[in-house]
PDB file of C-alpha atoms in Angstrom:
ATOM      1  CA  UNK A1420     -15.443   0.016  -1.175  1.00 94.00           C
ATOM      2  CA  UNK A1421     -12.034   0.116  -2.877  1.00 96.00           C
ATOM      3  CA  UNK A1422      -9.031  -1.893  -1.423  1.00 96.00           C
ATOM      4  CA  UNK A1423      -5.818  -2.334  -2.470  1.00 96.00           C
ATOM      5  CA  UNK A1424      -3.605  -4.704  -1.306  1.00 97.00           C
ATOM      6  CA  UNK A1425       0.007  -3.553  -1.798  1.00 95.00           C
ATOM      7  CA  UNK A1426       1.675  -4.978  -4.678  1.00 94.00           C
ATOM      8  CA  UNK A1427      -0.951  -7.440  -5.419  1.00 95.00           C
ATOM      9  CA  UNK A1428      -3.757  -4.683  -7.095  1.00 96.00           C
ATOM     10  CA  UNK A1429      -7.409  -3.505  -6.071  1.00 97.00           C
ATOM     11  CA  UNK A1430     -10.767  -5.603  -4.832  1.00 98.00           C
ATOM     12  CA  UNK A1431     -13.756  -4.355  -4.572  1.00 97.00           C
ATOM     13  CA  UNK A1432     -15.777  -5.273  -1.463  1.00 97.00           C
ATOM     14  CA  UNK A1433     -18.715  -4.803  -0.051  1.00 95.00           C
ATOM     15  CA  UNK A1434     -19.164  -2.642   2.938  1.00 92.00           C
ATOM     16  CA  UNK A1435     -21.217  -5.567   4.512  1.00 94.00           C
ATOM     17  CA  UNK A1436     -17.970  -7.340   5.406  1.00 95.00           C
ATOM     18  CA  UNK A1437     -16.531  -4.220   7.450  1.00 93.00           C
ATOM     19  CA  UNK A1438     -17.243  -6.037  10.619  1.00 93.00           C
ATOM     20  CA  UNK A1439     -15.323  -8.876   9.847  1.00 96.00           C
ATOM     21  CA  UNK A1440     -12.327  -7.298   8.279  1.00 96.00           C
ATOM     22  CA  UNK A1441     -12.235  -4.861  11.602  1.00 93.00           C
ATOM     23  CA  UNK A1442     -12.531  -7.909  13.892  1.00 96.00           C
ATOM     24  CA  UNK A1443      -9.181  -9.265  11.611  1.00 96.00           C
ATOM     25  CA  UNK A1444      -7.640  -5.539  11.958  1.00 94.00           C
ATOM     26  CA  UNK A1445      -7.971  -5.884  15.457  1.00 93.00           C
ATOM     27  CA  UNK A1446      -6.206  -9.105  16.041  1.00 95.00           C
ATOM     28  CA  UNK A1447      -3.832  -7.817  13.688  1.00 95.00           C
ATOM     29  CA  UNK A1448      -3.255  -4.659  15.801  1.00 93.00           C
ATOM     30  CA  UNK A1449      -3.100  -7.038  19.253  1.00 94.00           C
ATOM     31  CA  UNK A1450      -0.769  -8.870  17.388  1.00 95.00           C
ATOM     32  CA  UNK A1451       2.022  -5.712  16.639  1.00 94.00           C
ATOM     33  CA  UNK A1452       1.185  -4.951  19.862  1.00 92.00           C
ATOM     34  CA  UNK A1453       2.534  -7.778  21.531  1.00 94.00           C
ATOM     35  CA  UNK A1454       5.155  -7.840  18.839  1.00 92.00           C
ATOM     36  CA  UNK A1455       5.019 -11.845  18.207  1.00 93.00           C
ATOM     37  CA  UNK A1456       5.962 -12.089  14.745  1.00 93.00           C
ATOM     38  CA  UNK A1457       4.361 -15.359  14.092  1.00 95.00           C
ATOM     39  CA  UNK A1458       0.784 -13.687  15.364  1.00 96.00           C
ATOM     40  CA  UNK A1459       1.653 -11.354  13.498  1.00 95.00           C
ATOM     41  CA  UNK A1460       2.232 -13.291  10.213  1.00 96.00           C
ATOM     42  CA  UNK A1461      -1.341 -14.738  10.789  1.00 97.00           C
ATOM     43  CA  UNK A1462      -3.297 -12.101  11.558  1.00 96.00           C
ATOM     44  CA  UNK A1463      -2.014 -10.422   8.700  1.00 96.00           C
ATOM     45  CA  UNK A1464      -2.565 -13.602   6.538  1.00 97.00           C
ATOM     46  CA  UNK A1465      -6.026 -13.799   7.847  1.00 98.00           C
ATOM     47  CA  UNK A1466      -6.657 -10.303   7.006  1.00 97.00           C
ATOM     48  CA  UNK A1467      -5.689 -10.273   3.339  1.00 98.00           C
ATOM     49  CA  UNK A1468      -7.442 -13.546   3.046  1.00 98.00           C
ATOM     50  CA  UNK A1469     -10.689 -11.701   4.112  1.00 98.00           C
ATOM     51  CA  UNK A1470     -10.202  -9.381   1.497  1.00 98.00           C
ATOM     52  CA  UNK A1471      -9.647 -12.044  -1.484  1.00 98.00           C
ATOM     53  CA  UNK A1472     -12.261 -14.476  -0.297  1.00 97.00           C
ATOM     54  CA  UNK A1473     -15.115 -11.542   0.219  1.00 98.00           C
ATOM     55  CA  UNK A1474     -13.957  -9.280  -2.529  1.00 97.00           C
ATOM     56  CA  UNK A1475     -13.937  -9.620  -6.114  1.00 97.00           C
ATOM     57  CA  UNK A1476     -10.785  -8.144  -8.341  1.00 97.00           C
ATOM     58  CA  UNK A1477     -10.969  -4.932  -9.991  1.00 97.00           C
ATOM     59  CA  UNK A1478      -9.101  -5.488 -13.344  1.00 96.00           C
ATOM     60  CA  UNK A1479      -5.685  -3.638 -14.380  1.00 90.00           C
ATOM     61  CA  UNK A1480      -6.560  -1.549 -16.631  1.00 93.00           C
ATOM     62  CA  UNK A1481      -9.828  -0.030 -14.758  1.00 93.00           C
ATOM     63  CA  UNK A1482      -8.774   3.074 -12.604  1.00 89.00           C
ATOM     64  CA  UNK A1483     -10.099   3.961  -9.297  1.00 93.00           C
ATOM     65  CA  UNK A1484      -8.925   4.822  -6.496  1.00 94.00           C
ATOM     66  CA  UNK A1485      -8.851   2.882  -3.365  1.00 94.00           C
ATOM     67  CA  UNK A1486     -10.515   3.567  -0.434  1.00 92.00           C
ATOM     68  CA  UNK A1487      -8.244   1.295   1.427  1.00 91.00           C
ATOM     69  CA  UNK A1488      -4.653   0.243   1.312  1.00 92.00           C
ATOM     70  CA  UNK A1489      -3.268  -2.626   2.888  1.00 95.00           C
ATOM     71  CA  UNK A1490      -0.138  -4.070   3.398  1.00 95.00           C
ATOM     72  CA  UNK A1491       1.854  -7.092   1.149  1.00 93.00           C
ATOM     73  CA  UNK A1492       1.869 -10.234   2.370  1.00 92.00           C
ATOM     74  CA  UNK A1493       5.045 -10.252   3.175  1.00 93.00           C
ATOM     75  CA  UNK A1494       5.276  -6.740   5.278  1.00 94.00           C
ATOM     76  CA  UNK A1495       7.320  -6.063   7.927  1.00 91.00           C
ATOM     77  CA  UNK A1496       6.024  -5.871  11.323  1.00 92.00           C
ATOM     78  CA  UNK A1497       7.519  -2.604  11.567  1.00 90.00           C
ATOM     79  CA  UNK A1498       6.576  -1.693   7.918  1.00 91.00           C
ATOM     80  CA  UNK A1499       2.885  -2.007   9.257  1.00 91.00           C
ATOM     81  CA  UNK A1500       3.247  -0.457  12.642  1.00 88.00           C
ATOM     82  CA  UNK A1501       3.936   2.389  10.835  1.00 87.00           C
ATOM     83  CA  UNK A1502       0.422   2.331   8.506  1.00 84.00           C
ATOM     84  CA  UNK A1503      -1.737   1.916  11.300  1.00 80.00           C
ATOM     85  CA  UNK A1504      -3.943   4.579  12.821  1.00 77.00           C
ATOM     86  CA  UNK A1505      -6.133   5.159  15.827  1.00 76.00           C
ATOM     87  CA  UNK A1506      -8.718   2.535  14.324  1.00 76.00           C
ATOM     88  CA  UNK A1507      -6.037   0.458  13.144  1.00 80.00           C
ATOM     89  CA  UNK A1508      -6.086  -0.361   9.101  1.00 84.00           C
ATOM     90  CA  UNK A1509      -9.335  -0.824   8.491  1.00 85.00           C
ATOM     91  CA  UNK A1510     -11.717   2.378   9.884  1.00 77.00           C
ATOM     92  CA  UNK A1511     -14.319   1.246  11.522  1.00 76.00           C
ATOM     93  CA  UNK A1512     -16.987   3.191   9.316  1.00 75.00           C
ATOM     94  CA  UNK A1513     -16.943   2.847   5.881  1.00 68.00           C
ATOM     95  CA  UNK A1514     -15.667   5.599   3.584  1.00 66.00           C
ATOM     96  CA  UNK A1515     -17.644   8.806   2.668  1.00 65.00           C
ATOM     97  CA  UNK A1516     -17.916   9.292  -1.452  1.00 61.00           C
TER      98      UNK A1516
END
């Protein structure tokens, strides 16, 4: 699956790591939740990390479109509030082609 972080481009990873990055979304959505900024700031960081670490860069000038979009690092708790949905970021099935 496609996933773009926000202002930082497109990785592709593999839907075998779903699990892991919903476990992340979920702190993540705990963490707006309780609206501590500095959980907040981590989960998110943990999250995006996920994504690097597991996922492998789709170059610049190859276009496809994501499956996924997540927020920049830098994000607004608010700014993210507003992207989630009932499963959070991250659905907890991986997208139909």
């Amino acid at each position: 699956m496609i996933i773009r972080i926000m202002g930082e481009g497109q990785f592709e990873v593999d839907e075998t790591h779903l699990d892991e990055l919903n476990r992340l979304d979920d702190a993540l959505g705990e963490a707006i939740d309780s609206g501590d900024d500095d959980a907040f700031r981590a989960a998110l960081k943990a999250l995006l990390d996920e994504v690097r670490r597991a996922g492998t860069a789709v170059a610049d000038d190859v276009l496809v479109d994501s499956d996924l979009v997540l927020p920049y690092d830098e994000a607004h708790i608010d700014e993210v509030r507003e992207l989630l949905t009932d499963e959070g970021l991250v659905p907890s099935e991986p997208p139909v082609k």
